[in-house]
Amino acid sequence: MSSLTDPQVENHLISEEGEVIVDEVRRHPLAFVTPTLIILLGLAVAALSFVIPPEFATIPLGIGCVVMLFGVYRALFVHMDRFVITNMRVFRIHGIFTQHKATMPMARILDISVHKPLMGRIFRYGHFVFESAAQDQGLRDIRYVGRPDERDLTIQTVIQRSGLRATIKSFNSGAEDDDDDDSTVDDLLTDEDLTAHDSHAESGELSERVFDTGAESTVDTEEWNTMELDVGYRDAASEEFRVGSALPVFEDSISAAAGEWELRWPERNRMQAATELMHAHRRLITDLDEKLRPLGLTYARYEILLLLFFESSGALPLVELTDRLQVEASSSFHSVRWLEENCLIERTLEPGDDGEVVAELTPKGRALTDRASHLVADIRFGLGTMSTSECHQLTALLSRQRRATE
């Protein structure tokens, strides 16, 4: 019988994985007002049995008892409704005879809205609205949460400490030390500024120095040979690649680290290739962010706009958008929110009980995506030091690696 009066939250924890309760939230006492009024109404109806003829006394007495039992049931239902915050997830348990449990990992929480009506501000309660990559109706609306601001801060703290939401450094953080200007580079430019920026790009002020070959004159590439590589993709049986008979000789930290690696462990070439790839990726993202900064964008924001731009409807569910970006939902949270705040996309909830959150490109976002695409094309996506054939070769190699690991 204890299970009918106690939800036994501890039984739902993943103890072997170290899950602990951070906060167990009961419904605010004002949630018991309606059940209490129902019980009082039942008492009033039952009390009529004392003022009417005895032969009819059982009628109001029976009705009053039924109403009181219903009020007790409603009060017990409110008592059994628990919202639990752990170090891994949030979940809600409610129900008396039939118990329902809804769980949401911290990584899937995109946004939390806290609504405090006038009575809530007086009596310190509010309503939570959770927005996740895939809406779960059992956890979307949590009503009558006591001390909502403190509970919201608790959830945000757990997310931050678990490393699911990174701290983003502003592009102009370095300039702030030397400049007292309050403006931020993340603000979108006006249409006049963007037009002027485009005209400068057309006049060649944004031109980049382009090299037709990938090697400097000081790089010893020895002689070039050809080899066939089985790419195993579509109908092509093989691809011909131009490769050097030896790796280019660079005197840098990565080459030095690869040499030290070779003295101790095997797979020197793969170690050096992986390290070069990761360093090149970070440098490429930094360069593209720098070029997109005059438009108020980063490459992560631009990539979201581009995916929506390619859709005929200009819209995608957030779950599918996250899958295409191949990132965690929390990783795209800041970009999606920033784009929405700047009226470049809109987030809407599809109708129905299982409606998904859909991101839709706005006309303003479509125009900015077109301008940003012209800009990154003008700078050759930051790969201006590579020829077209070298880009094709690199694409085939990386595509083969990606497909092999998917």
Coordinates of C-alpha atoms in Angstrom, one line a residue:
M1 CA 0.0 0.0 0.0
S2 CA 2.9 2.3 0.5
S3 CA 3.4 2.5 -3.3
L4 CA 0.0 4.3 -3.5
T5 CA 1.1 7.1 -1.2
D6 CA 4.9 7.3 -2.0
P7 CA 6.2 7.4 -5.6
Q8 CA 9.5 5.9 -4.3
V9 CA 11.8 8.0 -6.5
E10 CA 14.9 6.3 -5.3
N11 CA 13.9 3.1 -7.1
H12 CA 14.2 4.8 -10.5
L13 CA 17.8 5.9 -10.1
I14 CA 20.7 4.3 -12.1
S15 CA 22.7 3.7 -8.9
E16 CA 25.4 1.6 -10.6
E17 CA 26.2 4.5 -12.9
G18 CA 26.6 7.0 -10.0
E19 CA 23.2 8.8 -10.5
V20 CA 22.2 10.9 -7.5
I21 CA 19.2 13.2 -6.8
V22 CA 20.1 16.9 -7.0
D23 CA 16.6 18.1 -6.3
E24 CA 13.2 16.4 -5.9
V25 CA 10.4 18.9 -6.6
R26 CA 6.9 18.5 -5.1
R27 CA 4.0 20.4 -6.3
H28 CA 3.5 23.8 -4.7
P29 CA 0.9 23.9 -1.8
L30 CA -1.4 26.0 -4.0
A31 CA -1.9 22.9 -6.2
F32 CA -3.9 21.4 -3.3
V33 CA -6.4 24.3 -3.3
T34 CA -8.8 22.7 -5.8
P35 CA -8.8 19.2 -4.1
T36 CA -9.3 21.0 -0.7
L37 CA -12.3 22.9 -2.1
I38 CA -13.8 19.6 -3.4
I39 CA -13.4 18.0 0.0
L40 CA -15.1 21.0 1.7
L41 CA -17.9 20.8 -0.9
G42 CA -18.4 17.1 -0.1
L43 CA -18.5 18.0 3.7
A44 CA -21.1 20.6 3.0
V45 CA -23.3 18.3 1.0
A46 CA -22.9 15.5 3.7
A47 CA -23.9 18.1 6.4
L48 CA -27.3 18.5 4.7
S49 CA -28.2 15.1 6.0
F50 CA -28.6 16.6 9.4
V51 CA -31.1 19.3 8.4
I52 CA -33.4 17.2 6.1
P53 CA -35.9 14.5 7.1
P54 CA -34.2 11.2 8.2
E55 CA -35.8 9.2 5.4
F56 CA -33.9 11.3 2.9
A57 CA -30.7 11.8 4.9
T58 CA -28.8 9.0 3.1
I59 CA -29.0 10.8 -0.2
P60 CA -26.9 13.9 0.6
L61 CA -24.7 11.8 2.9
G62 CA -23.8 9.4 0.0
I63 CA -23.3 12.2 -2.5
G64 CA -21.1 14.1 0.0
C65 CA -19.0 11.0 0.7
V66 CA -18.4 10.4 -3.0
V67 CA -17.4 14.1 -3.5
M68 CA -15.0 13.9 -0.6
L69 CA -13.5 10.7 -1.9
F70 CA -13.0 12.4 -5.2
G71 CA -11.3 15.3 -3.5
V72 CA -9.0 13.0 -1.6
Y73 CA -8.1 11.2 -4.8
R74 CA -7.2 14.6 -6.5
A75 CA -5.1 15.5 -3.4
L76 CA -3.3 12.2 -3.5
F77 CA -2.7 12.6 -7.3
V78 CA -1.1 16.0 -6.7
H79 CA 1.0 14.5 -3.9
M80 CA 2.3 11.7 -6.1
D81 CA 3.4 14.0 -8.9
R82 CA 7.2 14.4 -8.5
F83 CA 9.7 16.2 -10.8
V84 CA 13.2 15.0 -10.1
I85 CA 16.5 16.6 -11.2
T86 CA 19.6 14.3 -11.1
N87 CA 23.2 14.7 -12.2
M88 CA 22.3 12.9 -15.5
R89 CA 18.7 13.7 -16.4
V90 CA 15.4 15.1 -15.4
F91 CA 12.3 12.9 -15.0
R92 CA 8.7 13.1 -13.8
I93 CA 6.7 10.4 -12.0
H94 CA 2.9 10.8 -11.5
G95 CA -0.1 8.6 -11.1
I96 CA -1.6 6.5 -8.3
F97 CA -2.9 3.2 -9.6
T98 CA -1.3 3.6 -13.0
Q99 CA 2.1 5.2 -12.7
H100 CA 3.6 7.2 -15.7
K101 CA 7.3 8.1 -15.9
A102 CA 8.8 10.5 -18.5
T103 CA 12.6 11.0 -18.8
M104 CA 14.7 13.6 -20.6
P105 CA 18.6 13.4 -20.6
M106 CA 20.3 16.7 -19.9
A107 CA 21.8 16.6 -23.4
R108 CA 18.4 16.9 -25.0
I109 CA 17.2 20.0 -23.2
L110 CA 17.3 22.9 -25.6
D111 CA 15.5 25.6 -23.7
I112 CA 13.5 26.1 -20.5
S113 CA 10.8 28.7 -20.2
V114 CA 9.6 29.7 -16.7
H115 CA 6.1 31.3 -16.6
K116 CA 5.1 33.0 -13.3
P117 CA 1.6 34.4 -13.2
L118 CA 0.7 37.1 -10.7
M119 CA -0.3 34.7 -8.0
G120 CA 2.9 32.8 -8.7
R121 CA 5.0 35.9 -8.1
I122 CA 3.2 36.4 -4.8
F123 CA 3.3 32.8 -3.5
R124 CA 6.7 31.9 -5.2
Y125 CA 5.6 29.3 -7.7
G126 CA 5.7 29.0 -11.5
H127 CA 5.3 26.7 -14.5
F128 CA 8.2 25.1 -16.4
V129 CA 8.0 24.5 -20.2
F130 CA 10.8 22.3 -21.5
E131 CA 11.8 22.4 -25.1
S132 CA 13.8 19.4 -26.3
A133 CA 15.0 18.1 -29.7
A134 CA 12.0 15.7 -29.6
Q135 CA 9.0 16.8 -27.6
D136 CA 7.9 14.5 -24.8
Q137 CA 4.5 15.7 -23.6
G138 CA 4.9 14.1 -20.2
L139 CA 7.8 16.4 -19.5
R140 CA 7.0 19.5 -21.6
D141 CA 4.8 21.2 -19.0
I142 CA 5.6 21.0 -15.3
R143 CA 3.1 23.1 -13.4
Y144 CA 3.1 24.5 -9.8
V145 CA 6.9 24.4 -9.3
G146 CA 7.9 26.0 -6.0
R147 CA 10.9 28.4 -6.2
P148 CA 11.1 28.2 -10.0
D149 CA 14.1 30.5 -10.4
E150 CA 16.2 28.4 -8.0
R151 CA 15.1 25.2 -9.8
D152 CA 15.9 26.6 -13.2
L153 CA 19.3 27.7 -11.9
T154 CA 19.9 24.2 -10.5
I155 CA 19.2 22.6 -13.9
Q156 CA 21.4 25.1 -15.8
T157 CA 24.2 24.4 -13.3
V158 CA 24.0 20.6 -13.8
I159 CA 24.1 21.1 -17.6
Q160 CA 27.1 23.4 -17.4
R161 CA 29.1 21.2 -14.9
S162 CA 28.4 18.1 -17.0
G163 CA 30.1 19.8 -20.0
L164 CA 27.0 19.7 -22.2
R165 CA 26.9 23.4 -22.8
A166 CA 30.2 25.1 -23.6
T167 CA 31.2 28.6 -22.7
I168 CA 31.5 30.6 -25.9
K169 CA 34.2 33.3 -26.1
S170 CA 33.1 36.4 -28.0
F171 CA 35.0 37.2 -31.2
N172 CA 35.8 40.7 -30.0
S173 CA 37.0 39.6 -26.5
G174 CA 40.5 40.6 -27.4
A175 CA 39.5 44.0 -28.7
E176 CA 37.5 44.7 -25.6
D177 CA 40.6 45.1 -23.6
D178 CA 41.8 48.0 -25.8
D179 CA 38.5 49.5 -26.8
D180 CA 35.6 50.8 -24.7
D181 CA 33.1 50.5 -27.5
D182 CA 30.0 48.7 -26.3
S183 CA 29.0 47.3 -29.7
T184 CA 29.5 43.6 -30.4
V185 CA 30.6 42.0 -33.6
D186 CA 27.8 39.4 -33.3
D187 CA 25.2 42.1 -34.1
L188 CA 23.9 41.8 -37.6
L189 CA 24.9 44.5 -40.1
T190 CA 22.2 46.7 -41.6
D191 CA 21.2 46.2 -45.2
E192 CA 23.3 49.3 -46.1
D193 CA 26.4 47.8 -44.5
L194 CA 25.9 44.5 -46.2
T195 CA 25.5 46.2 -49.6
A196 CA 28.7 48.1 -49.0
H197 CA 30.4 44.9 -47.9
D198 CA 29.4 43.2 -51.1
S199 CA 30.6 46.1 -53.2
H200 CA 34.0 45.9 -51.5
A201 CA 34.2 42.2 -52.2
E202 CA 33.4 42.8 -55.9
S203 CA 36.1 45.5 -56.2
G204 CA 38.7 43.0 -55.0
E205 CA 39.2 44.4 -51.4
L206 CA 38.4 41.0 -50.0
S207 CA 40.4 39.0 -52.5
E208 CA 42.7 36.3 -51.1
R209 CA 46.1 35.3 -52.4
V210 CA 45.6 32.0 -54.2
F211 CA 48.3 29.4 -54.9
D212 CA 47.8 26.9 -57.7
T213 CA 50.0 24.3 -56.1
G214 CA 49.9 23.0 -52.5
A215 CA 53.6 23.2 -51.9
E216 CA 55.9 26.0 -51.1
S217 CA 59.2 26.3 -53.0
T218 CA 61.0 25.3 -49.8
V219 CA 59.1 22.0 -49.5
D220 CA 60.9 18.9 -50.8
T221 CA 58.2 16.8 -52.4
E222 CA 60.7 14.8 -54.4
E223 CA 59.1 13.3 -57.5
W224 CA 55.4 12.8 -58.1
N225 CA 54.0 9.4 -59.1
T226 CA 50.5 8.1 -59.6
M227 CA 48.6 5.3 -57.9
E228 CA 45.1 3.8 -58.2
L229 CA 42.8 3.9 -55.1
D230 CA 39.7 1.7 -54.9
V231 CA 37.1 4.1 -53.6
G232 CA 34.2 1.7 -53.7
Y233 CA 31.7 4.4 -54.2
R234 CA 28.8 4.4 -56.8
D235 CA 29.9 3.0 -60.1
A236 CA 33.5 4.1 -60.0
A237 CA 35.9 1.2 -59.5
S238 CA 39.0 3.3 -58.8
E239 CA 40.4 6.8 -58.7
E240 CA 43.8 7.9 -59.9
F241 CA 45.7 10.0 -57.4
R242 CA 48.9 12.0 -57.8
V243 CA 51.0 11.3 -54.7
G244 CA 54.5 12.0 -53.7
S245 CA 57.0 9.2 -53.2
A246 CA 57.8 10.8 -49.9
L247 CA 55.9 13.0 -47.4
P248 CA 56.8 16.7 -47.7
V249 CA 59.5 17.7 -45.3
F250 CA 58.3 20.3 -42.9
E251 CA 60.2 21.5 -39.9
D252 CA 57.4 22.1 -37.5
S253 CA 56.0 20.9 -34.1
I254 CA 53.8 18.2 -35.6
S255 CA 56.7 16.6 -37.6
A256 CA 58.9 16.8 -34.5
A257 CA 56.1 15.1 -32.4
A258 CA 55.7 12.4 -35.1
G259 CA 59.4 11.7 -34.9
E260 CA 59.3 11.3 -31.2
W261 CA 56.2 9.1 -31.5
E262 CA 58.1 6.8 -33.9
L263 CA 60.8 6.2 -31.4
R264 CA 58.3 4.8 -28.9
W265 CA 55.2 3.5 -30.7
P266 CA 54.1 2.3 -34.2
E267 CA 51.8 4.0 -36.7
R268 CA 53.8 7.2 -37.1
N269 CA 52.2 8.1 -40.4
R270 CA 48.6 7.7 -39.2
M271 CA 49.5 9.7 -36.0
Q272 CA 50.9 12.5 -38.1
A273 CA 48.0 12.4 -40.6
A274 CA 45.4 12.6 -37.8
T275 CA 47.2 15.4 -36.0
E276 CA 47.6 17.4 -39.3
L277 CA 43.9 16.9 -40.0
M278 CA 42.7 18.1 -36.6
H279 CA 45.0 21.1 -36.7
A280 CA 43.9 22.0 -40.2
H281 CA 40.2 21.6 -39.2
R282 CA 40.6 24.0 -36.3
R283 CA 42.4 26.5 -38.4
L284 CA 39.9 26.3 -41.2
I285 CA 36.9 26.9 -38.8
T286 CA 38.8 29.9 -37.3
D287 CA 39.4 31.4 -40.7
L288 CA 35.8 30.9 -41.9
D289 CA 34.5 32.4 -38.7
E290 CA 36.7 35.4 -39.2
K291 CA 35.5 35.9 -42.8
L292 CA 31.8 35.5 -41.8
R293 CA 32.1 37.8 -38.8
P294 CA 31.2 41.0 -40.8
L295 CA 27.8 39.4 -41.5
G296 CA 27.3 38.6 -37.8
L297 CA 27.7 34.8 -38.4
T298 CA 29.9 32.0 -37.4
Y299 CA 30.4 28.9 -39.6
A300 CA 28.2 26.9 -37.2
R301 CA 25.3 29.4 -37.7
Y302 CA 25.9 29.5 -41.4
E303 CA 25.8 25.8 -41.7
I304 CA 22.4 25.7 -40.1
L305 CA 21.1 28.4 -42.4
L306 CA 22.5 26.5 -45.4
L307 CA 20.8 23.3 -44.5
L308 CA 17.5 25.1 -44.3
F309 CA 18.2 27.0 -47.5
F310 CA 18.6 23.8 -49.4
E311 CA 15.2 22.5 -48.3
S312 CA 12.3 23.4 -50.7
S313 CA 10.1 24.2 -47.7
G314 CA 12.9 26.0 -45.9
A315 CA 12.1 24.1 -42.7
L316 CA 13.4 21.0 -40.9
P317 CA 12.6 19.4 -37.6
L318 CA 15.2 20.1 -35.0
V319 CA 15.9 16.4 -34.6
E320 CA 16.7 15.9 -38.2
L321 CA 18.7 19.2 -38.3
T322 CA 20.8 17.9 -35.5
D323 CA 21.3 14.5 -37.2
R324 CA 22.5 16.2 -40.4
L325 CA 24.9 18.4 -38.5
Q326 CA 26.2 15.2 -36.8
V327 CA 26.4 17.0 -33.4
E328 CA 24.7 16.7 -30.1
A329 CA 21.5 18.7 -29.6
S330 CA 23.1 20.8 -27.0
S331 CA 26.0 21.7 -29.3
S332 CA 23.6 23.5 -31.8
F333 CA 21.5 25.1 -29.0
H334 CA 23.3 28.4 -28.9
S335 CA 23.4 28.7 -32.7
V336 CA 19.7 27.9 -33.1
R337 CA 18.7 30.3 -30.3
W338 CA 20.9 33.1 -31.7
L339 CA 19.5 32.7 -35.2
E340 CA 16.0 32.8 -33.8
E341 CA 16.6 35.9 -31.7
N342 CA 17.9 37.7 -34.8
C343 CA 14.9 36.8 -36.8
L344 CA 16.8 34.5 -39.2
I345 CA 14.9 31.4 -38.4
E346 CA 11.6 30.7 -36.5
R347 CA 10.9 27.8 -34.2
T348 CA 7.4 26.4 -34.2
L349 CA 5.7 23.4 -32.7
E350 CA 3.9 21.1 -35.1
P351 CA 0.2 20.4 -34.1
G352 CA -0.7 17.1 -32.4
D353 CA 0.3 15.3 -29.3
D354 CA 3.6 14.2 -30.7
G355 CA 4.4 17.4 -32.5
E356 CA 8.1 18.2 -33.2
V357 CA 9.9 21.5 -33.0
V358 CA 10.5 22.8 -36.5
A359 CA 13.1 25.4 -37.5
E360 CA 12.0 27.5 -40.5
L361 CA 14.2 29.9 -42.5
T362 CA 12.8 33.5 -42.7
P363 CA 13.1 35.8 -45.7
K364 CA 15.8 37.7 -43.8
G365 CA 17.7 34.5 -43.1
R366 CA 17.4 33.4 -46.8
A367 CA 18.9 36.7 -48.0
L368 CA 21.7 36.6 -45.5
T369 CA 22.5 32.9 -46.4
D370 CA 22.8 33.9 -50.1
R371 CA 25.3 36.8 -49.2
A372 CA 27.3 34.5 -46.9
S373 CA 27.5 31.8 -49.6
H374 CA 28.9 34.3 -52.1
L375 CA 31.5 35.4 -49.5
V376 CA 32.8 31.9 -48.7
A377 CA 32.9 31.1 -52.4
D378 CA 35.0 34.2 -53.0
I379 CA 37.5 33.0 -50.5
R380 CA 37.4 29.4 -51.8
F381 CA 36.1 28.1 -48.5
G382 CA 39.5 28.8 -46.9
L383 CA 41.2 26.2 -49.2
G384 CA 42.7 28.7 -51.7
T385 CA 46.1 27.0 -51.4
M386 CA 44.8 23.8 -53.0
S387 CA 44.0 23.2 -56.6
T388 CA 40.7 21.8 -57.8
S389 CA 42.2 18.3 -58.4
E390 CA 43.7 18.3 -55.0
C391 CA 40.4 19.2 -53.4
H392 CA 38.8 16.3 -55.3
Q393 CA 41.5 14.0 -54.1
L394 CA 41.1 15.1 -50.5
T395 CA 37.3 14.8 -50.7
A396 CA 37.5 11.2 -51.9
L397 CA 39.9 10.2 -49.1
L398 CA 37.9 11.9 -46.3
S399 CA 34.6 10.6 -47.7
R400 CA 36.0 7.0 -47.7
Q401 CA 37.1 7.4 -44.1
R402 CA 33.7 8.9 -43.1
R403 CA 31.7 6.1 -44.7
A404 CA 33.9 3.5 -43.2
T405 CA 33.3 4.8 -39.7
E406 CA 29.5 5.5 -40.0

